[in-house]
Short mmCIF file of C-alpha atoms in Angstrom, two decimals:
data_model
loop_
_atom_site.label_atom_id
_atom_site.label_comp_id
_atom_site.label_asym_id
_atom_site.label_seq_id
_atom_site.Cartn_x
_atom_site.Cartn_y
_atom_site.Cartn_z
CA MET A 14 -40.65 113.55 -67.74
CA THR A 15 -37.08 113.02 -68.38
CA LEU A 16 -34.28 114.00 -66.39
CA ASN A 17 -33.73 117.00 -68.63
CA ASP A 18 -37.19 118.39 -68.04
CA LEU A 19 -36.87 118.25 -64.23
CA ARG A 20 -33.30 119.93 -64.23
CA TYR A 21 -34.17 123.25 -65.01
CA LEU A 22 -37.50 123.90 -62.95
CA SER A 23 -38.00 126.72 -60.82
CA ILE A 24 -38.53 126.03 -57.20
CA THR A 25 -42.60 126.91 -57.45
CA GLU A 26 -42.66 124.65 -60.49
CA VAL A 27 -40.82 121.91 -58.33
CA ALA A 28 -43.35 122.70 -55.48
CA ALA A 29 -46.43 122.16 -57.54
CA GLY A 30 -45.19 119.32 -59.40
CA ILE A 31 -44.45 117.52 -56.23
CA ARG A 32 -48.11 118.14 -54.82
CA GLN A 33 -49.50 117.22 -58.06
CA LYS A 34 -47.74 114.27 -58.01
CA ASP A 35 -46.18 114.67 -61.21
CA PHE A 36 -42.82 113.27 -59.50
CA SER A 37 -42.08 112.86 -55.98
CA SER A 38 -39.19 114.41 -53.87
CA VAL A 39 -37.41 111.19 -53.98
CA GLU A 40 -37.90 110.87 -57.84
CA LEU A 41 -36.59 114.81 -58.24
CA THR A 42 -33.58 113.89 -55.57
CA LYS A 43 -32.34 110.93 -57.63
CA ALA A 44 -32.50 113.14 -60.74
CA CYS A 45 -30.17 115.77 -59.20
CA LEU A 46 -27.77 112.96 -57.93
CA GLU A 47 -27.78 111.36 -61.50
CA GLN A 48 -27.01 114.90 -62.95
CA ILE A 49 -24.20 115.54 -60.12
CA ASN A 50 -22.70 111.81 -61.38
CA ALA A 51 -22.66 112.85 -64.92
CA ILE A 52 -21.55 116.55 -65.10
CA ASP A 53 -19.73 117.71 -62.11
CA ALA A 54 -16.64 116.08 -62.92
CA LYS A 55 -16.36 118.85 -65.41
CA LEU A 56 -17.23 121.33 -63.11
CA HIS A 57 -16.16 120.33 -59.43
CA SER A 58 -19.33 122.51 -58.11
CA PHE A 59 -19.58 119.79 -55.09
CA ILE A 60 -17.00 118.97 -52.48
CA THR A 61 -19.34 116.51 -50.80
CA VAL A 62 -22.46 114.78 -51.92
CA THR A 63 -24.58 113.81 -49.17
CA ALA A 64 -26.67 111.17 -51.54
CA ASP A 65 -27.64 108.94 -48.90
CA LEU A 66 -29.02 111.76 -46.60
CA ALA A 67 -30.60 113.26 -49.50
CA LEU A 68 -32.36 110.43 -50.37
CA GLN A 69 -33.71 109.81 -46.74
CA GLN A 70 -34.52 113.14 -46.45
CA ALA A 71 -36.98 113.26 -49.66
CA GLU A 72 -38.27 109.78 -48.62
CA GLN A 73 -39.39 111.62 -45.36
CA ALA A 74 -40.76 114.62 -47.30
CA ASP A 75 -42.90 112.73 -49.28
CA LEU A 76 -44.09 110.74 -46.31
CA GLU A 77 -45.02 113.87 -44.68
CA LEU A 78 -47.09 115.31 -47.79
CA ARG A 79 -48.81 111.58 -48.18
CA SER A 80 -49.81 112.17 -44.45
CA GLY A 81 -50.98 115.84 -44.92
CA LYS A 82 -48.04 117.61 -43.46
CA ASP A 83 -46.99 120.29 -45.84
CA ARG A 84 -43.96 122.64 -44.97
CA GLY A 85 -44.51 125.24 -47.88
CA SER A 86 -42.96 126.10 -50.87
CA LEU A 87 -39.51 124.64 -50.30
CA HIS A 88 -40.74 120.93 -49.05
CA GLY A 89 -39.13 118.35 -50.89
CA VAL A 90 -36.92 120.76 -52.69
CA PRO A 91 -33.06 119.83 -53.33
CA ILE A 92 -30.55 122.47 -52.36
CA ALA A 93 -27.12 122.75 -51.61
CA LEU A 94 -25.10 124.86 -49.28
CA LYS A 95 -21.58 126.56 -49.99
CA ASP A 96 -19.01 124.36 -47.87
CA LEU A 97 -18.83 127.15 -45.15
CA TYR A 98 -22.12 126.63 -43.44
CA ALA A 99 -21.36 124.44 -40.46
CA THR A 100 -23.50 121.26 -41.07
CA LYS A 101 -23.64 118.78 -38.03
CA ALA A 102 -21.90 115.50 -38.47
CA ILE A 103 -21.33 116.51 -42.36
CA ARG A 104 -17.68 117.56 -43.16
CA THR A 105 -17.45 121.36 -43.68
CA THR A 106 -14.10 122.06 -45.31
CA CYS A 107 -13.98 126.05 -46.43
CA HIS A 108 -12.29 124.35 -49.37
CA SER A 109 -9.08 124.23 -47.22
CA ALA A 110 -6.90 121.50 -45.98
CA VAL A 111 -7.11 123.54 -42.31
CA LEU A 112 -10.54 122.02 -42.19
CA GLU A 113 -10.34 119.02 -44.53
CA HIS A 114 -11.85 116.49 -42.21
CA TRP A 115 -13.82 118.88 -39.50
CA MET A 116 -17.33 117.36 -38.77
CA PRO A 117 -19.08 120.35 -37.01
CA ASP A 118 -21.03 119.32 -33.72
CA HIS A 119 -23.94 121.87 -34.77
CA ASP A 120 -26.01 123.42 -37.63
CA ALA A 121 -25.71 126.88 -38.83
CA THR A 122 -29.05 128.64 -37.90
CA THR A 123 -29.92 128.86 -41.58
CA VAL A 124 -29.10 125.22 -42.29
CA THR A 125 -31.70 124.48 -39.33
CA LYS A 126 -33.99 126.78 -41.15
CA LEU A 127 -33.95 125.11 -44.53
CA ARG A 128 -34.03 121.80 -42.95
CA ASP A 129 -37.18 122.94 -41.14
CA ALA A 130 -38.85 124.33 -44.57
CA GLY A 131 -38.30 120.82 -45.71
CA THR A 132 -35.57 121.17 -48.16
CA ILE A 133 -33.26 118.28 -49.33
CA LEU A 134 -29.30 118.58 -48.84
CA LEU A 135 -27.85 117.48 -51.96
CA GLY A 136 -24.04 118.47 -50.48
CA LYS A 137 -21.75 120.99 -49.89
CA LEU A 138 -20.55 123.11 -52.64
CA GLY A 139 -16.78 124.18 -53.81
CA MET A 140 -16.14 127.89 -52.67
CA HIS A 141 -12.85 129.83 -52.83
CA GLU A 142 -10.76 128.87 -49.74
CA PHE A 143 -12.05 130.48 -46.69
CA ALA A 144 -14.27 132.61 -49.19
CA PHE A 145 -10.99 134.87 -49.69
CA GLY A 146 -9.03 135.77 -52.80
CA GLY A 147 -9.45 133.52 -55.89
CA PRO A 148 -9.57 129.94 -57.09
CA SER A 149 -6.66 128.10 -55.44
CA VAL A 150 -4.38 125.57 -57.36
CA ASP A 151 -3.12 124.34 -54.18
CA ALA A 152 -6.26 123.60 -51.98
CA PRO A 153 -7.35 119.82 -51.41
CA PHE A 154 -10.24 120.15 -53.71
CA PRO A 155 -9.98 121.28 -57.37
CA ALA A 156 -11.32 124.80 -58.42
CA VAL A 157 -14.82 125.06 -59.69
CA ASN A 158 -15.37 125.72 -63.65
CA ASN A 159 -17.91 127.88 -65.20
CA PRO A 160 -20.75 125.85 -66.83
CA TRP A 161 -20.92 128.35 -69.68
CA ASN A 162 -17.08 127.80 -70.73
CA THR A 163 -15.13 125.50 -68.36
CA ALA A 164 -11.91 127.55 -69.28
CA HIS A 165 -13.19 130.17 -67.25
CA ILE A 166 -13.69 131.06 -63.70
CA PRO A 167 -17.00 130.96 -62.34
CA GLY A 168 -16.43 133.94 -59.95
CA GLY A 169 -16.16 133.75 -56.29
CA SER A 170 -16.26 133.15 -53.51
CA SER A 171 -19.44 131.15 -54.00
CA SER A 172 -18.13 129.60 -57.10
CA GLY A 173 -19.89 125.91 -56.56
CA SER A 174 -23.24 127.82 -55.55
CA GLY A 175 -23.08 129.58 -58.90
CA ALA A 176 -21.78 126.73 -61.23
CA ALA A 177 -24.41 123.98 -59.51
CA LEU A 178 -27.25 126.10 -60.31
CA ALA A 179 -26.24 127.26 -63.72
CA ALA A 180 -25.65 123.66 -64.70
CA GLY A 181 -29.07 122.39 -63.23
CA LEU A 182 -27.67 120.41 -60.49
CA CYS A 183 -29.70 121.51 -57.63
CA TYR A 184 -32.97 124.09 -57.23
CA GLY A 185 -31.12 126.47 -54.89
CA ALA A 186 -28.33 127.35 -52.68
CA LEU A 187 -26.90 129.44 -50.11
CA GLY A 188 -23.81 131.67 -50.42
CA SER A 189 -21.80 133.90 -48.54
CA ASP A 190 -20.90 137.64 -49.52
CA THR A 191 -18.13 139.86 -47.84
CA GLY A 192 -16.93 141.85 -50.89
CA GLY A 193 -19.41 140.53 -53.88
CA SER A 194 -19.19 136.75 -53.47
CA ILE A 195 -22.78 135.97 -53.87
CA ARG A 196 -23.40 138.40 -56.52
CA THR A 197 -20.24 137.90 -58.77
CA PRO A 198 -20.58 134.22 -59.31
CA SER A 199 -24.31 134.75 -59.66
CA SER A 200 -23.43 137.22 -62.44
CA HIS A 201 -20.59 135.01 -63.86
CA CYS A 202 -22.87 131.91 -63.87
CA GLY A 203 -26.16 133.73 -65.16
CA VAL A 204 -28.03 133.02 -62.24
CA VAL A 205 -29.74 135.38 -59.26
CA GLY A 206 -28.10 135.81 -56.23
CA LEU A 207 -29.31 138.02 -53.25
CA LYS A 208 -27.08 139.51 -50.29
CA PRO A 209 -29.69 140.69 -47.76
CA THR A 210 -29.08 143.23 -45.33
CA TYR A 211 -26.72 143.30 -43.01
CA GLY A 212 -28.35 141.39 -40.11
CA ARG A 213 -31.13 139.99 -41.96
CA VAL A 214 -29.92 136.46 -42.13
CA SER A 215 -28.21 134.78 -39.15
CA ARG A 216 -24.35 134.51 -39.42
CA TYR A 217 -24.18 131.79 -36.68
CA GLY A 218 -22.89 128.45 -38.00
CA VAL A 219 -21.17 130.56 -41.10
CA ILE A 220 -17.50 130.38 -41.08
CA PRO A 221 -16.32 134.02 -41.05
CA LEU A 222 -14.18 136.02 -43.26
CA SER A 223 -14.50 139.30 -42.06
CA TRP A 224 -17.20 139.35 -39.32
CA SER A 225 -18.55 143.31 -39.85
CA LEU A 226 -18.73 142.76 -43.72
CA ASP A 227 -20.04 139.01 -44.11
CA HIS A 228 -23.57 138.48 -45.32
CA ALA A 229 -25.37 134.99 -45.59
CA GLY A 230 -27.64 134.85 -48.67
CA PRO A 231 -29.67 132.48 -51.00
CA MET A 232 -28.77 131.95 -54.75
CA ALA A 233 -31.26 130.45 -57.21
CA ARG A 234 -32.39 130.46 -60.97
CA SER A 235 -34.88 133.09 -60.63
CA VAL A 236 -35.69 136.05 -58.47
CA GLU A 237 -38.86 134.78 -57.22
CA ASP A 238 -36.83 131.39 -56.01
CA CYS A 239 -34.51 133.67 -54.45
CA ALA A 240 -37.41 135.33 -52.75
CA ILE A 241 -38.69 131.89 -51.49
CA LEU A 242 -35.27 131.00 -50.07
CA LEU A 243 -34.91 134.09 -48.45
CA GLN A 244 -38.22 133.71 -46.78
CA ALA A 245 -37.19 130.41 -45.22
CA ILE A 246 -33.85 131.82 -43.61
CA ALA A 247 -34.48 135.26 -42.69
CA CYS A 248 -35.22 135.78 -38.89
CA TYR A 249 -33.90 137.52 -35.71
CA ASP A 250 -31.26 135.05 -34.21
CA ALA A 251 -29.64 135.87 -30.80
CA LYS A 252 -26.98 133.42 -31.64
CA ASP A 253 -25.42 136.20 -34.12
CA PRO A 254 -24.45 139.60 -32.55
CA ALA A 255 -25.21 141.43 -35.60
CA SER A 256 -28.71 139.96 -36.28
CA ALA A 257 -31.01 142.60 -36.79
CA ASN A 258 -34.73 142.29 -34.54
CA VAL A 259 -36.94 143.62 -37.27
CA ALA A 260 -39.94 142.36 -38.78
CA VAL A 261 -39.85 139.82 -41.89
CA PRO A 262 -42.18 140.87 -44.84
CA ASP A 263 -43.60 138.54 -47.27
CA PHE A 264 -41.02 138.64 -49.80
CA ARG A 265 -43.09 137.51 -52.61
CA ALA A 266 -46.04 139.97 -51.63
CA GLY A 267 -45.00 142.90 -53.98
CA LEU A 268 -42.97 141.28 -56.58
CA LYS A 269 -45.57 141.43 -59.52
CA ASP A 270 -46.19 145.06 -58.51
CA GLY A 271 -44.04 146.50 -61.60
CA ILE A 272 -41.61 149.63 -61.43
CA LYS A 273 -43.51 152.46 -62.90
CA GLY A 274 -41.97 155.93 -61.41
CA ILE A 275 -39.51 154.04 -59.53
CA ARG A 276 -36.28 156.07 -59.24
CA VAL A 277 -33.05 154.33 -60.33
CA GLY A 278 -29.81 155.96 -59.78
CA VAL A 279 -26.56 155.18 -61.76
CA PRO A 280 -23.37 156.14 -60.54
CA ARG A 281 -21.88 156.16 -63.74
CA ALA A 282 -19.54 159.14 -63.39
CA HIS A 283 -17.52 156.96 -60.89
CA TRP A 284 -17.87 153.50 -62.16
CA PHE A 285 -17.12 154.36 -65.99
CA ASP A 286 -15.13 157.36 -66.14
CA GLU A 287 -12.96 157.27 -63.01
CA ASN A 288 -12.32 153.76 -63.30
CA LYS A 289 -10.47 152.32 -66.17
CA GLY A 290 -11.16 148.62 -65.55
CA THR A 291 -14.67 148.35 -66.84
CA ASP A 292 -15.05 146.24 -69.95
CA PRO A 293 -16.90 147.80 -72.81
CA GLN A 294 -18.91 144.91 -73.50
CA THR A 295 -20.26 144.98 -69.98
CA GLU A 296 -21.08 148.70 -70.48
CA THR A 297 -22.93 147.93 -73.50
CA VAL A 298 -25.21 145.32 -71.74
CA PHE A 299 -25.69 147.67 -68.69
CA ASN A 300 -26.85 150.33 -71.02
CA GLU A 301 -29.31 148.18 -72.78
CA ALA A 302 -30.43 146.99 -69.36
CA LEU A 303 -31.16 150.22 -68.16
CA GLN A 304 -33.32 151.14 -71.36
CA VAL A 305 -35.47 147.86 -70.13
CA LEU A 306 -35.79 149.70 -66.92
CA GLU A 307 -36.96 152.82 -68.61
CA ASN A 308 -39.36 151.15 -70.89
CA LEU A 309 -40.78 149.44 -67.67
CA GLY A 310 -41.57 153.04 -66.46
CA ALA A 311 -38.64 153.58 -64.16
CA VAL A 312 -36.74 156.89 -64.18
CA VAL A 313 -33.26 156.66 -64.46
CA VAL A 314 -31.30 159.37 -62.17
CA GLU A 315 -27.28 159.92 -62.86
CA ILE A 316 -25.81 160.30 -59.60
CA ASP A 317 -22.26 161.58 -58.95
CA GLY A 318 -20.51 162.81 -55.93
CA LEU A 319 -20.19 159.50 -53.92
CA PRO A 320 -16.81 158.61 -52.99
CA PHE A 321 -17.28 155.03 -54.39
CA SER A 322 -13.37 155.14 -54.93
CA ILE A 323 -12.67 154.98 -51.31
CA ALA A 324 -14.97 151.36 -50.96
CA ARG A 325 -12.42 149.04 -52.51
CA LYS A 326 -9.61 150.53 -50.08
CA ALA A 327 -11.77 150.54 -47.28
CA ASN A 328 -13.22 146.89 -47.69
CA GLN A 329 -10.15 145.56 -48.36
CA THR A 330 -8.31 146.80 -45.37
CA ILE A 331 -11.06 145.67 -42.91
CA LEU A 332 -11.48 142.61 -44.74
CA ILE A 333 -7.72 141.93 -44.67
CA ALA A 334 -7.56 143.00 -40.91
CA GLU A 335 -10.56 140.99 -39.37
CA ALA A 336 -9.59 137.62 -41.75
CA TYR A 337 -5.86 137.89 -40.14
CA ALA A 338 -7.61 138.28 -36.45
CA TYR A 339 -9.76 135.18 -36.99
CA HIS A 340 -6.93 133.06 -38.76
CA GLU A 341 -3.89 134.80 -36.51
CA LYS A 342 -3.47 131.06 -34.33
CA THR A 343 -3.57 128.90 -37.40
CA LEU A 344 -1.29 131.35 -39.50
CA GLN A 345 1.15 131.19 -36.70
CA SER A 346 1.11 127.17 -35.93
CA THR A 347 0.49 125.67 -39.44
CA PRO A 348 0.59 128.07 -42.17
CA GLU A 349 1.36 125.53 -44.83
CA LYS A 350 -2.36 124.22 -44.41
CA PHE A 351 -3.38 127.44 -46.50
CA GLY A 352 -3.20 127.24 -50.10
CA SER A 353 -0.17 129.97 -50.95
CA SER A 354 -2.45 132.90 -52.25
CA VAL A 355 -4.94 132.85 -49.52
CA ARG A 356 -2.13 132.67 -46.99
CA ARG A 357 -0.39 135.66 -48.51
CA ARG A 358 -3.13 137.71 -48.57
CA MET A 359 -4.34 136.99 -44.90
CA LEU A 360 -0.80 137.55 -43.62
CA GLU A 361 -0.90 141.16 -45.01
CA GLY A 362 -3.38 141.77 -42.02
CA ALA A 363 -0.69 141.23 -39.75
CA PHE A 364 1.11 144.05 -40.78
CA LEU A 365 -1.88 146.78 -40.40
CA SER A 366 -2.12 148.82 -37.39
CA ALA A 367 -5.18 149.45 -35.47
CA ALA A 368 -5.33 153.22 -36.62
CA ASP A 369 -5.16 151.71 -40.16
CA TYR A 370 -8.26 149.49 -39.30
CA ILE A 371 -9.91 152.53 -37.55
CA THR A 372 -9.01 154.59 -40.69
CA ALA A 373 -10.95 152.24 -43.08
CA GLN A 374 -13.64 152.07 -40.57
CA ARG A 375 -13.93 156.11 -40.47
CA ALA A 376 -14.13 155.83 -44.28
CA ARG A 377 -17.06 153.18 -44.29
CA SER A 378 -18.88 156.08 -42.17
CA GLU A 379 -18.08 158.53 -44.55
CA LEU A 380 -19.27 156.18 -47.87
CA ASN A 381 -22.43 155.07 -45.64
CA GLU A 382 -23.42 158.95 -45.14
CA GLN A 383 -23.19 159.74 -48.55
CA ILE A 384 -24.74 156.73 -50.25
CA ARG A 385 -27.69 157.12 -47.86
CA ALA A 386 -28.06 160.71 -48.31
CA ASN A 387 -28.85 159.93 -52.01
CA PHE A 388 -31.69 157.66 -51.30
CA SER A 389 -33.89 161.05 -50.95
CA ARG A 390 -33.21 160.99 -54.59
CA VAL A 391 -33.78 157.47 -55.85
CA ASP A 392 -35.39 154.29 -54.83
CA VAL A 393 -32.53 152.16 -55.73
CA PHE A 394 -29.40 152.17 -56.93
CA THR A 395 -28.21 150.18 -60.03
CA THR A 396 -24.48 148.86 -61.98
CA PRO A 397 -23.21 146.25 -63.29
CA THR A 398 -22.49 143.48 -60.87
CA ALA A 399 -18.91 142.95 -62.16
CA PRO A 400 -16.70 145.31 -64.14
CA ARG A 401 -15.62 142.54 -66.41
CA PRO A 402 -16.85 139.22 -67.55
CA PRO A 403 -15.57 136.07 -66.03
CA GLU A 404 -11.90 135.81 -67.07
CA ALA A 405 -9.99 132.71 -68.28
CA PHE A 406 -8.07 130.69 -65.78
CA GLU A 407 -5.35 130.87 -67.88
CA SER A 408 -5.25 134.87 -68.01
CA MET A 409 -6.30 135.53 -64.82
CA ASP A 410 -4.17 137.42 -61.91
CA PRO A 411 -5.67 137.48 -58.41
CA ASN A 412 -3.49 140.30 -57.61
CA GLU A 413 -4.30 142.51 -60.86
CA GLN A 414 -8.09 141.80 -59.63
CA ASN A 415 -7.60 143.30 -56.25
CA LEU A 416 -6.77 146.39 -57.56
CA ARG A 417 -9.59 146.75 -60.26
CA PRO A 418 -12.94 148.72 -59.31
CA SER A 419 -15.48 147.03 -57.77
CA PHE A 420 -19.31 147.75 -58.07
CA THR A 421 -20.30 145.28 -54.93
CA ASN A 422 -17.92 146.20 -51.95
CA PRO A 423 -19.84 149.40 -51.59
CA PHE A 424 -22.65 147.53 -50.45
CA ASN A 425 -21.02 145.01 -47.91
CA LEU A 426 -19.75 148.25 -46.21
CA THR A 427 -22.84 149.75 -46.04
CA GLY A 428 -24.72 146.79 -45.52
CA LEU A 429 -27.45 147.26 -47.83
CA PRO A 430 -29.58 144.59 -49.69
CA ALA A 431 -28.33 143.98 -53.26
CA ILE A 432 -29.47 141.57 -55.78
CA SER A 433 -27.67 140.27 -59.38
CA VAL A 434 -30.13 139.38 -62.11
CA PRO A 435 -29.07 138.18 -65.54
CA CYS A 436 -29.06 140.95 -68.07
CA GLY A 437 -27.10 139.85 -71.14
CA PHE A 438 -24.20 138.08 -72.51
CA THR A 439 -20.85 139.04 -74.00
CA GLN A 440 -20.00 138.16 -77.70
CA GLY A 441 -18.28 135.17 -76.17
CA GLU A 442 -21.45 134.01 -74.85
CA LEU A 443 -20.73 134.49 -71.34
CA PRO A 444 -23.02 135.74 -68.77
CA VAL A 445 -23.27 139.31 -67.39
CA GLY A 446 -25.52 140.21 -64.38
CA LEU A 447 -27.08 143.50 -63.34
CA GLN A 448 -26.97 144.59 -59.63
CA ILE A 449 -30.05 146.41 -57.79
CA VAL A 450 -29.27 147.79 -54.41
CA ALA A 451 -32.31 149.02 -52.12
CA GLN A 452 -32.32 151.01 -49.00
CA PRO A 453 -31.83 148.73 -45.64
CA PHE A 454 -34.25 145.86 -45.09
CA GLU A 455 -36.10 146.89 -48.36
CA GLU A 456 -34.99 143.27 -50.07
CA SER A 457 -38.52 143.53 -51.56
CA VAL A 458 -37.76 146.69 -53.55
CA ALA A 459 -34.65 145.11 -54.68
CA LEU A 460 -36.47 142.01 -55.75
CA ARG A 461 -39.31 143.78 -57.37
CA VAL A 462 -37.20 145.66 -59.60
CA ALA A 463 -35.19 142.45 -60.29
CA TYR A 464 -38.40 140.47 -61.10
CA ALA A 465 -39.71 143.14 -63.57
CA PHE A 466 -36.41 143.29 -65.63
CA GLU A 467 -36.03 139.64 -65.53
CA GLN A 468 -39.82 138.92 -66.80
CA ALA A 469 -39.35 141.73 -69.48
CA THR A 470 -36.17 139.72 -70.84
CA GLU A 471 -35.22 136.25 -71.73
CA TRP A 472 -31.59 136.26 -70.30
CA HIS A 473 -32.26 133.99 -67.27
CA LYS A 474 -33.93 131.21 -69.62
CA ARG A 475 -30.56 130.66 -71.43
CA ARG A 476 -28.70 127.41 -70.53
CA PRO A 477 -25.13 126.35 -70.76
CA ASN A 478 -24.47 123.49 -73.02
CA ILE A 479 -22.90 121.22 -70.27
CA MET B 24 8.40 149.39 -45.83
CA THR B 25 11.48 147.47 -46.52
CA LEU B 26 12.24 143.43 -46.68
CA GLU B 27 14.09 143.84 -43.24
CA GLU B 28 11.48 145.98 -41.48
CA LEU B 29 8.97 143.41 -42.65
CA SER B 30 10.90 140.61 -41.45
CA VAL B 31 11.25 142.35 -37.95
CA LEU B 32 7.20 143.06 -37.85
CA ALA B 33 6.78 139.29 -39.14
CA LEU B 34 8.83 138.12 -35.81
CA GLN B 35 6.94 140.29 -33.67
CA ALA B 36 3.92 139.06 -35.12
CA GLY B 37 5.05 135.39 -34.14
CA LEU B 38 5.20 134.48 -37.76
CA LYS B 39 7.96 131.92 -39.06
CA LEU B 40 8.19 133.23 -42.68
CA THR B 41 10.91 132.25 -45.19
CA GLN B 42 12.87 135.28 -46.73
CA ASP B 43 11.33 133.81 -50.11
CA GLU B 44 8.04 134.21 -48.25
CA LEU B 45 8.59 137.56 -47.14
CA GLN B 46 9.84 138.54 -50.38
CA ARG B 47 6.36 137.69 -52.04
CA LEU B 48 4.40 139.29 -49.00
CA LEU B 49 6.16 142.45 -49.28
CA PRO B 50 4.43 144.21 -52.42
CA GLY B 51 1.08 143.41 -50.86
CA VAL B 52 1.86 144.61 -47.76
CA ASN B 53 3.43 148.01 -49.01
CA ARG B 54 -0.03 148.14 -51.34
CA SER B 55 -2.25 148.09 -48.02
CA ARG B 56 -0.22 150.80 -46.58
CA ILE B 57 -0.73 153.07 -49.66
CA GLN B 58 -4.32 152.25 -49.80
CA VAL B 59 -4.96 153.27 -46.18
CA ALA B 60 -2.72 156.50 -46.70
CA GLN B 61 -4.97 157.57 -49.29
CA LEU B 62 -8.01 156.69 -47.34
CA ARG B 63 -6.55 158.96 -44.58
CA ASP B 64 -6.23 161.76 -46.77
CA LEU B 65 -9.71 161.70 -47.74
CA MET B 66 -11.20 161.99 -43.94
CA LYS B 67 -12.58 164.73 -42.98
CA GLU B 68 -11.17 165.40 -39.14
CA ASP B 69 -14.51 165.08 -37.51
CA GLN B 70 -15.56 161.32 -39.13
CA GLU B 71 -15.86 158.94 -36.57
CA PRO B 72 -15.20 155.12 -37.30
CA ALA B 73 -18.24 152.74 -38.11
CA GLY B 74 -19.32 150.23 -35.81
CA VAL B 75 -20.96 150.80 -32.16
CA PHE B 76 -20.70 148.59 -29.25
CA SER B 77 -24.25 147.73 -27.93
CA ALA B 78 -24.18 146.70 -24.21
CA GLN B 79 -27.93 145.63 -24.86
CA LYS B 80 -27.06 143.41 -27.67
CA ALA B 81 -24.12 141.98 -25.55
CA GLN B 82 -26.65 140.85 -22.95
CA SER B 83 -29.08 139.30 -25.03
CA ARG B 84 -26.44 136.55 -26.26
#
């Protein structure tokens, strides 16, 4: 097998290949490291490459398999982590000068779970500084580029996770999502990303942006790979105060059951008529995706009367207030260590009152009640993941971005599980994602709909020319 | 909010910001305040905030 043959295998194919001795975990890891060396200078998706550790872990994985110890689907599979997951004795920067040299003395719970599952850590991935705002021009590490067109943004804040997967530099990754930071880069890079239900995956050891909105979750090149990664990291964790003590199902069990009769809610009235920021090409691609779902037997239900227009405002208010609270001391003592745009956005939180924060939390309750009431009429919601395709760095205005409608924000406020799956391309060959949202702790339903869509289309098979 | 008011609030918050920084910050601060005012107008009077303290959960840490 050549490097290129290995590059875009799925996790399932990699697991089978290792067991059939088509290749070893060491060979696979070396192939990934060679690809990173060859390609990543164009993308900047990695901040830190842990080559020695990866090869050591791969040798151990091969040794274990030879001696009969099999840790399951992720045994020997090379992955990478957004650089806000604490990794013991491995630099964890949050893409910021504030933590440029920080060596955590602990692992995030998710990191421990992935290691126990036998994964190989290739390194730590670039992101938006502290998972906030847009790509920074004045951070100590370069902004990540989109593999489909390096002049365009990859979306964020889990930008390195999206770019590395799309470029075939790793087989799975973790991102984090406070307002869309798993789903947006998944959409912009043509990969799959799942924001699980709030409480499903531990946030312990994940540097916070906004405690009540932050979600940790998997990103991969296929829906099934996302399910495999979620299986490994989902758990109750007493170290995370928001962790939910609920049963963890087999996320792959019903994946292939089809979606005949499933009711798909489309809140089009709000997201296409009321907000003017939706790109016409995105809308066209989305409508074609709905047709695919209908052809598979789903029933599309138009939904209105939901207060989605308040979601962006409530999300921004809560996020800014909580982010400022977390970073207050550093912003007071060494503000120059933050990039200018992140610093400015975080400082806005200093001027919100307690009543402002409570007002946003009241709006959150309102949104939550109304969205959940609609689950008597539908099984899932669906929207485009992002209102626009990835913009060129040159024309990007982070201030304007903050004012646009968001299709992802409402589901951070409500904590509902939401997945983005590739659903088409613009005329400029940039990917578009479809978001599917399910009821609390029904990730399996979101995964099933996404899988049915993925298998009925070819979009996930396209690769960037990088 | 005016630049002068923002300057006073920044000092009260323990932030040392230059006039230039305050000037750049002002539009965002005012935008946030407008957003909150819009949310306030939309709220039903009896709507309680999200977020509930759980004594049981605090104990289990």
